[in-house]
Amino acid sequence: MKALVVANWKMNPSSHAQAKRLLDASKKALEKTTGVSLIVAPPALYLREFAGSSKGKRIAFAAQNAHAALGGAHTGEISMKQVKDAKASYVIIGHAERRAAGESDDDVKAKVAAALALNLTPILCVGEASRGAQGEYFEFIGTQLRAGLKDVAQNKVAKAIIAYEPIWAIGATAAMRPRDMREMAIFIRKTIVDQHGAGAMSIRVLYGGSIEAANAAEMLAEGDVAGLLVGRASADVQQVSQLMEAIGG
Ligand code: PGA
Protein backbone atom coordinates (compact mmCIF):
# COMPACT_ATOMS: atom_id res chain seq x y z
CA MET A 1 0.00 0.00 0.00
CA LYS A 2 1.30 3.44 -0.90
CA ALA A 3 1.56 5.96 1.91
CA LEU A 4 -1.00 8.70 1.57
CA VAL A 5 0.24 12.24 2.12
CA VAL A 6 -2.43 14.90 2.46
CA ALA A 7 -0.87 18.33 1.94
CA ASN A 8 -3.02 20.78 3.87
CA TRP A 9 -1.76 24.15 2.69
CA LYS A 10 -4.28 25.95 4.91
CA MET A 11 -4.44 29.68 3.95
CA ASN A 12 -1.06 29.56 2.19
CA PRO A 13 0.83 30.60 0.14
CA SER A 14 -0.06 34.24 -0.33
CA SER A 15 0.02 34.47 -4.13
CA HIS A 16 -1.03 32.41 -7.12
CA ALA A 17 2.55 32.43 -8.44
CA GLN A 18 3.85 30.97 -5.20
CA ALA A 19 1.05 28.41 -5.12
CA LYS A 20 2.01 27.24 -8.59
CA ARG A 21 5.64 26.96 -7.59
CA LEU A 22 4.68 24.94 -4.56
CA LEU A 23 2.49 22.62 -6.62
CA ASP A 24 5.28 22.12 -9.16
CA ALA A 25 7.80 21.36 -6.42
CA SER A 26 5.36 18.92 -4.80
CA LYS A 27 4.80 17.13 -8.09
CA LYS A 28 8.51 16.91 -8.79
CA ALA A 29 9.13 15.49 -5.35
CA LEU A 30 6.30 13.01 -5.85
CA GLU A 31 7.77 11.82 -9.14
CA LYS A 32 10.97 10.81 -7.38
CA THR A 33 9.06 8.53 -5.03
CA THR A 34 7.47 5.19 -5.69
CA GLY A 35 5.65 4.57 -2.45
CA VAL A 36 3.63 7.77 -2.02
CA SER A 37 0.23 9.04 -3.15
CA LEU A 38 -0.28 12.77 -2.75
CA ILE A 39 -3.51 14.63 -2.09
CA VAL A 40 -3.05 18.39 -2.29
CA ALA A 41 -5.54 20.56 -0.40
CA PRO A 42 -4.85 24.10 -1.64
CA PRO A 43 -7.02 27.11 -0.98
CA ALA A 44 -10.30 26.43 -2.82
CA LEU A 45 -9.81 29.08 -5.46
CA TYR A 46 -6.90 27.12 -6.93
CA LEU A 47 -8.64 23.75 -7.02
CA ARG A 48 -10.06 23.77 -10.52
CA GLU A 49 -6.91 24.99 -12.21
CA PHE A 50 -4.58 22.71 -10.27
CA ALA A 51 -6.73 19.60 -10.60
CA GLY A 52 -7.17 20.30 -14.32
CA SER A 53 -3.43 20.59 -14.91
CA SER A 54 -2.37 17.66 -12.72
CA LYS A 55 -3.87 14.51 -14.06
CA GLY A 56 -1.95 11.55 -12.72
CA LYS A 57 -2.48 8.36 -10.86
CA ARG A 58 -0.69 9.41 -7.72
CA ILE A 59 -1.90 12.98 -7.32
CA ALA A 60 -5.38 14.08 -6.35
CA PHE A 61 -6.96 17.15 -4.83
CA ALA A 62 -8.99 17.95 -1.75
CA ALA A 63 -10.99 20.91 -0.56
CA GLN A 64 -10.09 22.04 2.94
CA ASN A 65 -13.77 22.38 3.78
CA ALA A 66 -17.14 22.51 2.04
CA HIS A 67 -20.74 23.15 3.03
CA ALA A 68 -23.19 20.27 3.41
CA ALA A 69 -26.05 22.01 1.55
CA LEU A 70 -26.34 21.58 -2.21
CA GLY A 71 -26.70 25.31 -2.74
CA GLY A 72 -28.46 28.37 -1.42
CA ALA A 73 -27.92 31.42 0.72
CA HIS A 74 -24.55 30.64 2.34
CA THR A 75 -22.34 33.64 1.69
CA GLY A 76 -18.66 32.79 1.64
CA GLU A 77 -19.16 29.03 1.46
CA ILE A 78 -18.52 26.50 -1.29
CA SER A 79 -20.61 23.37 -1.80
CA MET A 80 -19.49 19.76 -2.10
CA LYS A 81 -21.00 19.76 -5.57
CA GLN A 82 -18.81 22.68 -6.58
CA VAL A 83 -15.79 20.90 -5.13
CA LYS A 84 -16.60 17.84 -7.18
CA ASP A 85 -17.24 19.92 -10.28
CA ALA A 86 -13.76 21.45 -9.83
CA LYS A 87 -12.40 17.88 -10.09
CA ALA A 88 -11.34 17.45 -6.50
CA SER A 89 -12.06 14.01 -5.16
CA TYR A 90 -11.50 14.51 -1.42
CA VAL A 91 -12.71 16.94 1.19
CA ILE A 92 -11.19 17.59 4.61
CA ILE A 93 -13.97 17.78 7.18
CA GLY A 94 -13.87 18.97 10.78
CA HIS A 95 -10.26 20.16 10.87
CA ALA A 96 -9.40 21.40 14.37
CA GLU A 97 -9.07 24.95 13.07
CA ARG A 98 -12.61 24.82 11.69
CA ARG A 99 -13.99 23.26 14.84
CA ALA A 100 -12.28 26.04 16.83
CA ALA A 101 -14.08 28.53 14.57
CA GLY A 102 -17.44 27.04 15.58
CA GLU A 103 -18.02 23.92 13.50
CA SER A 104 -20.04 21.44 15.58
CA ASP A 105 -20.24 17.64 15.57
CA ASP A 106 -23.62 18.03 13.84
CA ASP A 107 -22.08 20.15 11.08
CA VAL A 108 -19.35 17.57 10.67
CA LYS A 109 -21.90 14.73 10.51
CA ALA A 110 -23.87 16.51 7.76
CA LYS A 111 -20.71 17.23 5.77
CA VAL A 112 -19.45 13.64 5.93
CA ALA A 113 -22.81 12.33 4.71
CA ALA A 114 -23.01 14.99 1.98
CA ALA A 115 -19.52 14.18 0.72
CA LEU A 116 -20.20 10.45 0.51
CA ALA A 117 -23.52 11.03 -1.23
CA LEU A 118 -21.57 12.76 -4.03
CA ASN A 119 -18.81 10.16 -4.08
CA LEU A 120 -16.28 12.55 -2.62
CA THR A 121 -13.99 10.95 -0.06
CA PRO A 122 -14.33 12.66 3.32
CA ILE A 123 -11.16 13.05 5.39
CA LEU A 124 -12.74 13.29 8.82
CA CYS A 125 -10.49 14.98 11.35
CA VAL A 126 -10.70 14.18 15.04
CA GLY A 127 -8.43 15.09 17.92
CA GLU A 128 -8.40 16.05 21.57
CA ALA A 129 -7.15 19.40 22.88
CA SER A 130 -5.06 17.91 25.67
CA ARG A 131 -4.21 14.63 27.35
CA GLY A 132 -4.76 13.87 31.01
CA ALA A 133 -3.31 10.87 32.79
CA GLN A 134 -6.61 8.96 32.91
CA GLY A 135 -7.07 8.37 29.19
CA GLU A 136 -10.28 10.46 28.97
CA TYR A 137 -9.18 11.46 25.49
CA PHE A 138 -10.24 8.05 24.22
CA GLU A 139 -13.82 8.80 25.20
CA PHE A 140 -13.56 12.21 23.55
CA ILE A 141 -12.28 10.74 20.28
CA GLY A 142 -14.93 8.00 20.43
CA THR A 143 -17.65 10.63 20.72
CA GLN A 144 -16.27 12.68 17.83
CA LEU A 145 -16.06 9.60 15.61
CA ARG A 146 -19.53 8.27 16.44
CA ALA A 147 -21.05 11.72 15.89
CA GLY A 148 -19.23 12.37 12.63
CA LEU A 149 -20.06 8.97 11.14
CA LYS A 150 -23.58 8.62 12.53
CA ASP A 151 -25.40 9.10 9.23
CA VAL A 152 -23.04 6.97 7.16
CA ALA A 153 -24.42 3.70 5.80
CA GLN A 154 -22.63 0.56 6.93
CA ASN A 155 -21.49 -0.32 3.43
CA LYS A 156 -20.00 3.14 2.82
CA VAL A 157 -18.04 3.79 5.96
CA ALA A 158 -14.80 2.18 4.74
CA LYS A 159 -14.69 4.77 1.95
CA ALA A 160 -14.05 7.51 4.49
CA ILE A 161 -10.61 8.41 5.79
CA ILE A 162 -10.02 9.29 9.42
CA ALA A 163 -7.31 11.83 10.23
CA TYR A 164 -6.32 11.74 13.87
CA GLU A 165 -4.78 15.07 14.74
CA PRO A 166 -4.26 15.75 18.42
CA ILE A 167 -4.69 19.51 18.72
CA TRP A 168 -1.71 19.73 21.06
CA ALA A 169 0.53 18.43 18.25
CA ILE A 170 -0.80 20.70 15.46
CA GLY A 171 1.53 23.59 14.70
CA ALA A 172 3.68 22.39 17.59
CA THR A 173 7.35 21.49 17.92
CA ALA A 174 6.98 17.72 18.15
CA ALA A 175 4.66 15.06 16.77
CA MET A 176 3.01 12.41 18.90
CA ARG A 177 5.04 9.27 19.54
CA PRO A 178 4.37 6.57 16.94
CA ARG A 179 3.60 4.01 19.62
CA ASP A 180 0.88 6.28 21.03
CA MET A 181 -0.50 6.62 17.51
CA ARG A 182 -0.57 2.83 17.23
CA GLU A 183 -2.74 2.61 20.28
CA MET A 184 -5.02 5.35 18.95
CA ALA A 185 -5.30 3.72 15.50
CA ILE A 186 -6.50 0.49 17.13
CA PHE A 187 -9.01 2.41 19.23
CA ILE A 188 -10.29 4.32 16.18
CA ARG A 189 -10.87 1.15 14.16
CA LYS A 190 -12.53 -0.59 17.10
CA THR A 191 -14.86 2.34 17.68
CA ILE A 192 -15.93 2.41 14.04
CA VAL A 193 -16.31 -1.35 13.79
CA ASP A 194 -18.50 -1.28 16.93
CA GLN A 195 -20.74 1.31 15.27
CA HIS A 196 -20.65 0.14 11.65
CA GLY A 197 -19.68 -3.52 11.61
CA ALA A 198 -16.62 -5.50 10.58
CA GLY A 199 -16.54 -4.01 7.07
CA ALA A 200 -15.15 -0.84 8.64
CA MET A 201 -11.96 -2.61 9.69
CA SER A 202 -10.23 -1.51 6.48
CA ILE A 203 -10.90 2.20 7.04
CA ARG A 204 -7.76 4.28 6.48
CA VAL A 205 -6.39 6.16 9.46
CA LEU A 206 -3.95 9.04 9.06
CA TYR A 207 -1.87 10.92 11.59
CA GLY A 208 -1.45 14.69 11.52
CA GLY A 209 0.41 17.19 13.69
CA SER A 210 4.01 18.46 13.33
CA ILE A 211 5.02 15.93 10.69
CA GLU A 212 8.21 16.82 8.83
CA ALA A 213 11.05 15.06 7.02
CA ALA A 214 12.68 14.05 10.29
CA ASN A 215 9.75 12.13 11.79
CA ALA A 216 7.55 11.09 8.85
CA ALA A 217 9.13 7.74 8.00
CA GLU A 218 9.09 6.58 11.60
CA MET A 219 5.42 7.48 11.99
CA LEU A 220 4.58 5.56 8.82
CA ALA A 221 6.62 2.54 9.88
CA GLU A 222 5.52 2.37 13.50
CA GLY A 223 2.31 4.34 13.89
CA ASP A 224 -0.08 1.85 12.24
CA VAL A 225 -1.26 4.57 9.85
CA ALA A 226 -2.05 4.62 6.13
CA GLY A 227 -0.60 8.07 5.76
CA LEU A 228 -0.02 11.57 7.06
CA LEU A 229 -1.89 14.87 7.09
CA VAL A 230 0.77 17.53 6.82
CA GLY A 231 0.40 21.28 7.37
CA ARG A 232 3.53 23.45 7.52
CA ALA A 233 5.93 21.00 5.90
CA SER A 234 3.61 20.63 2.90
CA ALA A 235 3.38 24.35 2.22
CA ASP A 236 7.09 25.04 1.89
CA VAL A 237 8.95 24.19 -1.32
CA GLN A 238 12.05 22.91 0.40
CA GLN A 239 10.36 21.10 3.23
CA VAL A 240 7.89 19.27 1.01
CA SER A 241 10.75 17.98 -1.13
CA GLN A 242 12.64 16.78 1.93
CA LEU A 243 9.51 15.18 3.36
CA MET A 244 8.80 13.22 0.19
CA GLU A 245 12.41 12.16 -0.06
CA ALA A 246 12.34 10.91 3.51
CA ILE A 247 9.36 8.64 2.91
CA GLY A 248 9.82 8.10 -0.82
CA GLY A 249 10.78 4.43 -0.77
P1 PGA B 1 1.14 20.96 11.07
O1 PGA B 1 -0.44 20.99 10.82
O2 PGA B 1 1.69 19.85 10.21
O3 PGA B 1 1.61 22.30 10.65
O4 PGA B 1 1.33 20.68 12.55
C1 PGA B 1 -1.16 19.81 10.64
C2 PGA B 1 -2.61 20.12 10.34
O5 PGA B 1 -3.20 21.00 10.98
O6 PGA B 1 -3.22 19.47 9.47
CSV table of C-alpha atoms and ligand atoms in Angstrom, one decimal:
chain,number,residue,atom,x,y,z
A,1,MET,CA,0.0,0.0,0.0
A,2,LYS,CA,1.3,3.4,-0.9
A,3,ALA,CA,1.6,6.0,1.9
A,4,LEU,CA,-1.0,8.7,1.6
A,5,VAL,CA,0.2,12.2,2.1
A,6,VAL,CA,-2.4,14.9,2.5
A,7,ALA,CA,-0.9,18.3,1.9
A,8,ASN,CA,-3.0,20.8,3.9
A,9,TRP,CA,-1.8,24.2,2.7
A,10,LYS,CA,-4.3,25.9,4.9
A,11,MET,CA,-4.4,29.7,4.0
A,12,ASN,CA,-1.1,29.6,2.2
A,13,PRO,CA,0.8,30.6,0.1
A,14,SER,CA,-0.1,34.2,-0.3
A,15,SER,CA,0.0,34.5,-4.1
A,16,HIS,CA,-1.0,32.4,-7.1
A,17,ALA,CA,2.6,32.4,-8.4
A,18,GLN,CA,3.9,31.0,-5.2
A,19,ALA,CA,1.1,28.4,-5.1
A,20,LYS,CA,2.0,27.2,-8.6
A,21,ARG,CA,5.6,27.0,-7.6
A,22,LEU,CA,4.7,24.9,-4.6
A,23,LEU,CA,2.5,22.6,-6.6
A,24,ASP,CA,5.3,22.1,-9.2
A,25,ALA,CA,7.8,21.4,-6.4
A,26,SER,CA,5.4,18.9,-4.8
A,27,LYS,CA,4.8,17.1,-8.1
A,28,LYS,CA,8.5,16.9,-8.8
A,29,ALA,CA,9.1,15.5,-5.4
A,30,LEU,CA,6.3,13.0,-5.9
A,31,GLU,CA,7.8,11.8,-9.1
A,32,LYS,CA,11.0,10.8,-7.4
A,33,THR,CA,9.1,8.5,-5.0
A,34,THR,CA,7.5,5.2,-5.7
A,35,GLY,CA,5.6,4.6,-2.4
A,36,VAL,CA,3.6,7.8,-2.0
A,37,SER,CA,0.2,9.0,-3.1
A,38,LEU,CA,-0.3,12.8,-2.7
A,39,ILE,CA,-3.5,14.6,-2.1
A,40,VAL,CA,-3.1,18.4,-2.3
A,41,ALA,CA,-5.5,20.6,-0.4
A,42,PRO,CA,-4.8,24.1,-1.6
A,43,PRO,CA,-7.0,27.1,-1.0
A,44,ALA,CA,-10.3,26.4,-2.8
A,45,LEU,CA,-9.8,29.1,-5.5
A,46,TYR,CA,-6.9,27.1,-6.9
A,47,LEU,CA,-8.6,23.7,-7.0
A,48,ARG,CA,-10.1,23.8,-10.5
A,49,GLU,CA,-6.9,25.0,-12.2
A,50,PHE,CA,-4.6,22.7,-10.3
A,51,ALA,CA,-6.7,19.6,-10.6
A,52,GLY,CA,-7.2,20.3,-14.3
A,53,SER,CA,-3.4,20.6,-14.9
A,54,SER,CA,-2.4,17.7,-12.7
A,55,LYS,CA,-3.9,14.5,-14.1
A,56,GLY,CA,-2.0,11.6,-12.7
A,57,LYS,CA,-2.5,8.4,-10.9
A,58,ARG,CA,-0.7,9.4,-7.7
A,59,ILE,CA,-1.9,13.0,-7.3
A,60,ALA,CA,-5.4,14.1,-6.4
A,61,PHE,CA,-7.0,17.1,-4.8
A,62,ALA,CA,-9.0,18.0,-1.8
A,63,ALA,CA,-11.0,20.9,-0.6
A,64,GLN,CA,-10.1,22.0,2.9
A,65,ASN,CA,-13.8,22.4,3.8
A,66,ALA,CA,-17.1,22.5,2.0
A,67,HIS,CA,-20.7,23.2,3.0
A,68,ALA,CA,-23.2,20.3,3.4
A,69,ALA,CA,-26.0,22.0,1.5
A,70,LEU,CA,-26.3,21.6,-2.2
A,71,GLY,CA,-26.7,25.3,-2.7
A,72,GLY,CA,-28.5,28.4,-1.4
A,73,ALA,CA,-27.9,31.4,0.7
A,74,HIS,CA,-24.6,30.6,2.3
A,75,THR,CA,-22.3,33.6,1.7
A,76,GLY,CA,-18.7,32.8,1.6
A,77,GLU,CA,-19.2,29.0,1.5
A,78,ILE,CA,-18.5,26.5,-1.3
A,79,SER,CA,-20.6,23.4,-1.8
A,80,MET,CA,-19.5,19.8,-2.1
A,81,LYS,CA,-21.0,19.8,-5.6
A,82,GLN,CA,-18.8,22.7,-6.6
A,83,VAL,CA,-15.8,20.9,-5.1
A,84,LYS,CA,-16.6,17.8,-7.2
A,85,ASP,CA,-17.2,19.9,-10.3
A,86,ALA,CA,-13.8,21.5,-9.8
A,87,LYS,CA,-12.4,17.9,-10.1
A,88,ALA,CA,-11.3,17.5,-6.5
A,89,SER,CA,-12.1,14.0,-5.2
A,90,TYR,CA,-11.5,14.5,-1.4
A,91,VAL,CA,-12.7,16.9,1.2
A,92,ILE,CA,-11.2,17.6,4.6
A,93,ILE,CA,-14.0,17.8,7.2
A,94,GLY,CA,-13.9,19.0,10.8
A,95,HIS,CA,-10.3,20.2,10.9
A,96,ALA,CA,-9.4,21.4,14.4
A,97,GLU,CA,-9.1,25.0,13.1
A,98,ARG,CA,-12.6,24.8,11.7
A,99,ARG,CA,-14.0,23.3,14.8
A,100,ALA,CA,-12.3,26.0,16.8
A,101,ALA,CA,-14.1,28.5,14.6
A,102,GLY,CA,-17.4,27.0,15.6
A,103,GLU,CA,-18.0,23.9,13.5
A,104,SER,CA,-20.0,21.4,15.6
A,105,ASP,CA,-20.2,17.6,15.6
A,106,ASP,CA,-23.6,18.0,13.8
A,107,ASP,CA,-22.1,20.2,11.1
A,108,VAL,CA,-19.4,17.6,10.7
A,109,LYS,CA,-21.9,14.7,10.5
A,110,ALA,CA,-23.9,16.5,7.8
A,111,LYS,CA,-20.7,17.2,5.8
A,112,VAL,CA,-19.4,13.6,5.9
A,113,ALA,CA,-22.8,12.3,4.7
A,114,ALA,CA,-23.0,15.0,2.0
A,115,ALA,CA,-19.5,14.2,0.7
A,116,LEU,CA,-20.2,10.5,0.5
A,117,ALA,CA,-23.5,11.0,-1.2
A,118,LEU,CA,-21.6,12.8,-4.0
A,119,ASN,CA,-18.8,10.2,-4.1
A,120,LEU,CA,-16.3,12.6,-2.6
A,121,THR,CA,-14.0,10.9,-0.1
A,122,PRO,CA,-14.3,12.7,3.3
A,123,ILE,CA,-11.2,13.0,5.4
A,124,LEU,CA,-12.7,13.3,8.8
A,125,CYS,CA,-10.5,15.0,11.4
A,126,VAL,CA,-10.7,14.2,15.0
A,127,GLY,CA,-8.4,15.1,17.9
A,128,GLU,CA,-8.4,16.1,21.6
A,129,ALA,CA,-7.2,19.4,22.9
A,130,SER,CA,-5.1,17.9,25.7
A,131,ARG,CA,-4.2,14.6,27.3
A,132,GLY,CA,-4.8,13.9,31.0
A,133,ALA,CA,-3.3,10.9,32.8
A,134,GLN,CA,-6.6,9.0,32.9
A,135,GLY,CA,-7.1,8.4,29.2
A,136,GLU,CA,-10.3,10.5,29.0
A,137,TYR,CA,-9.2,11.5,25.5
A,138,PHE,CA,-10.2,8.1,24.2
A,139,GLU,CA,-13.8,8.8,25.2
A,140,PHE,CA,-13.6,12.2,23.5
A,141,ILE,CA,-12.3,10.7,20.3
A,142,GLY,CA,-14.9,8.0,20.4
A,143,THR,CA,-17.6,10.6,20.7
A,144,GLN,CA,-16.3,12.7,17.8
A,145,LEU,CA,-16.1,9.6,15.6
A,146,ARG,CA,-19.5,8.3,16.4
A,147,ALA,CA,-21.0,11.7,15.9
A,148,GLY,CA,-19.2,12.4,12.6
A,149,LEU,CA,-20.1,9.0,11.1
A,150,LYS,CA,-23.6,8.6,12.5
A,151,ASP,CA,-25.4,9.1,9.2
A,152,VAL,CA,-23.0,7.0,7.2
A,153,ALA,CA,-24.4,3.7,5.8
A,154,GLN,CA,-22.6,0.6,6.9
A,155,ASN,CA,-21.5,-0.3,3.4
A,156,LYS,CA,-20.0,3.1,2.8
A,157,VAL,CA,-18.0,3.8,6.0
A,158,ALA,CA,-14.8,2.2,4.7
A,159,LYS,CA,-14.7,4.8,2.0
A,160,ALA,CA,-14.0,7.5,4.5
A,161,ILE,CA,-10.6,8.4,5.8
A,162,ILE,CA,-10.0,9.3,9.4
A,163,ALA,CA,-7.3,11.8,10.2
A,164,TYR,CA,-6.3,11.7,13.9
A,165,GLU,CA,-4.8,15.1,14.7
A,166,PRO,CA,-4.3,15.8,18.4
A,167,ILE,CA,-4.7,19.5,18.7
A,168,TRP,CA,-1.7,19.7,21.1
A,169,ALA,CA,0.5,18.4,18.3
A,170,ILE,CA,-0.8,20.7,15.5
A,171,GLY,CA,1.5,23.6,14.7
A,172,ALA,CA,3.7,22.4,17.6
A,173,THR,CA,7.4,21.5,17.9
A,174,ALA,CA,7.0,17.7,18.1
A,175,ALA,CA,4.7,15.1,16.8
A,176,MET,CA,3.0,12.4,18.9
A,177,ARG,CA,5.0,9.3,19.5
A,178,PRO,CA,4.4,6.6,16.9
A,179,ARG,CA,3.6,4.0,19.6
A,180,ASP,CA,0.9,6.3,21.0
A,181,MET,CA,-0.5,6.6,17.5
A,182,ARG,CA,-0.6,2.8,17.2
A,183,GLU,CA,-2.7,2.6,20.3
A,184,MET,CA,-5.0,5.4,19.0
A,185,ALA,CA,-5.3,3.7,15.5
A,186,ILE,CA,-6.5,0.5,17.1
A,187,PHE,CA,-9.0,2.4,19.2
A,188,ILE,CA,-10.3,4.3,16.2
A,189,ARG,CA,-10.9,1.2,14.2
A,190,LYS,CA,-12.5,-0.6,17.1
A,191,THR,CA,-14.9,2.3,17.7
A,192,ILE,CA,-15.9,2.4,14.0
A,193,VAL,CA,-16.3,-1.4,13.8
A,194,ASP,CA,-18.5,-1.3,16.9
A,195,GLN,CA,-20.7,1.3,15.3
A,196,HIS,CA,-20.6,0.1,11.7
A,197,GLY,CA,-19.7,-3.5,11.6
A,198,ALA,CA,-16.6,-5.5,10.6
A,199,GLY,CA,-16.5,-4.0,7.1
A,200,ALA,CA,-15.1,-0.8,8.6
A,201,MET,CA,-12.0,-2.6,9.7
A,202,SER,CA,-10.2,-1.5,6.5
A,203,ILE,CA,-10.9,2.2,7.0
A,204,ARG,CA,-7.8,4.3,6.5
A,205,VAL,CA,-6.4,6.2,9.5
A,206,LEU,CA,-3.9,9.0,9.1
A,207,TYR,CA,-1.9,10.9,11.6
A,208,GLY,CA,-1.4,14.7,11.5
A,209,GLY,CA,0.4,17.2,13.7
A,210,SER,CA,4.0,18.5,13.3
A,211,ILE,CA,5.0,15.9,10.7
A,212,GLU,CA,8.2,16.8,8.8
A,213,ALA,CA,11.0,15.1,7.0
A,214,ALA,CA,12.7,14.1,10.3
A,215,ASN,CA,9.8,12.1,11.8
A,216,ALA,CA,7.5,11.1,8.8
A,217,ALA,CA,9.1,7.7,8.0
A,218,GLU,CA,9.1,6.6,11.6
A,219,MET,CA,5.4,7.5,12.0
A,220,LEU,CA,4.6,5.6,8.8
A,221,ALA,CA,6.6,2.5,9.9
A,222,GLU,CA,5.5,2.4,13.5
A,223,GLY,CA,2.3,4.3,13.9
A,224,ASP,CA,-0.1,1.9,12.2
A,225,VAL,CA,-1.3,4.6,9.8
A,226,ALA,CA,-2.1,4.6,6.1
A,227,GLY,CA,-0.6,8.1,5.8
A,228,LEU,CA,0.0,11.6,7.1
A,229,LEU,CA,-1.9,14.9,7.1
A,230,VAL,CA,0.8,17.5,6.8
A,231,GLY,CA,0.4,21.3,7.4
A,232,ARG,CA,3.5,23.4,7.5
A,233,ALA,CA,5.9,21.0,5.9
A,234,SER,CA,3.6,20.6,2.9
A,235,ALA,CA,3.4,24.4,2.2
A,236,ASP,CA,7.1,25.0,1.9
A,237,VAL,CA,8.9,24.2,-1.3
A,238,GLN,CA,12.1,22.9,0.4
A,239,GLN,CA,10.4,21.1,3.2
A,240,VAL,CA,7.9,19.3,1.0
A,241,SER,CA,10.7,18.0,-1.1
A,242,GLN,CA,12.6,16.8,1.9
A,243,LEU,CA,9.5,15.2,3.4
A,244,MET,CA,8.8,13.2,0.2
A,245,GLU,CA,12.4,12.2,-0.1
A,246,ALA,CA,12.3,10.9,3.5
A,247,ILE,CA,9.4,8.6,2.9
A,248,GLY,CA,9.8,8.1,-0.8
A,249,GLY,CA,10.8,4.4,-0.8
B,1,PGA,P1,1.1,21.0,11.1
B,1,PGA,O1,-0.4,21.0,10.8
B,1,PGA,O2,1.7,19.9,10.2
B,1,PGA,O3,1.6,22.3,10.7
B,1,PGA,O4,1.3,20.7,12.5
B,1,PGA,C1,-1.2,19.8,10.6
B,1,PGA,C2,-2.6,20.1,10.3
B,1,PGA,O5,-3.2,21.0,11.0
B,1,PGA,O6,-3.2,19.5,9.5
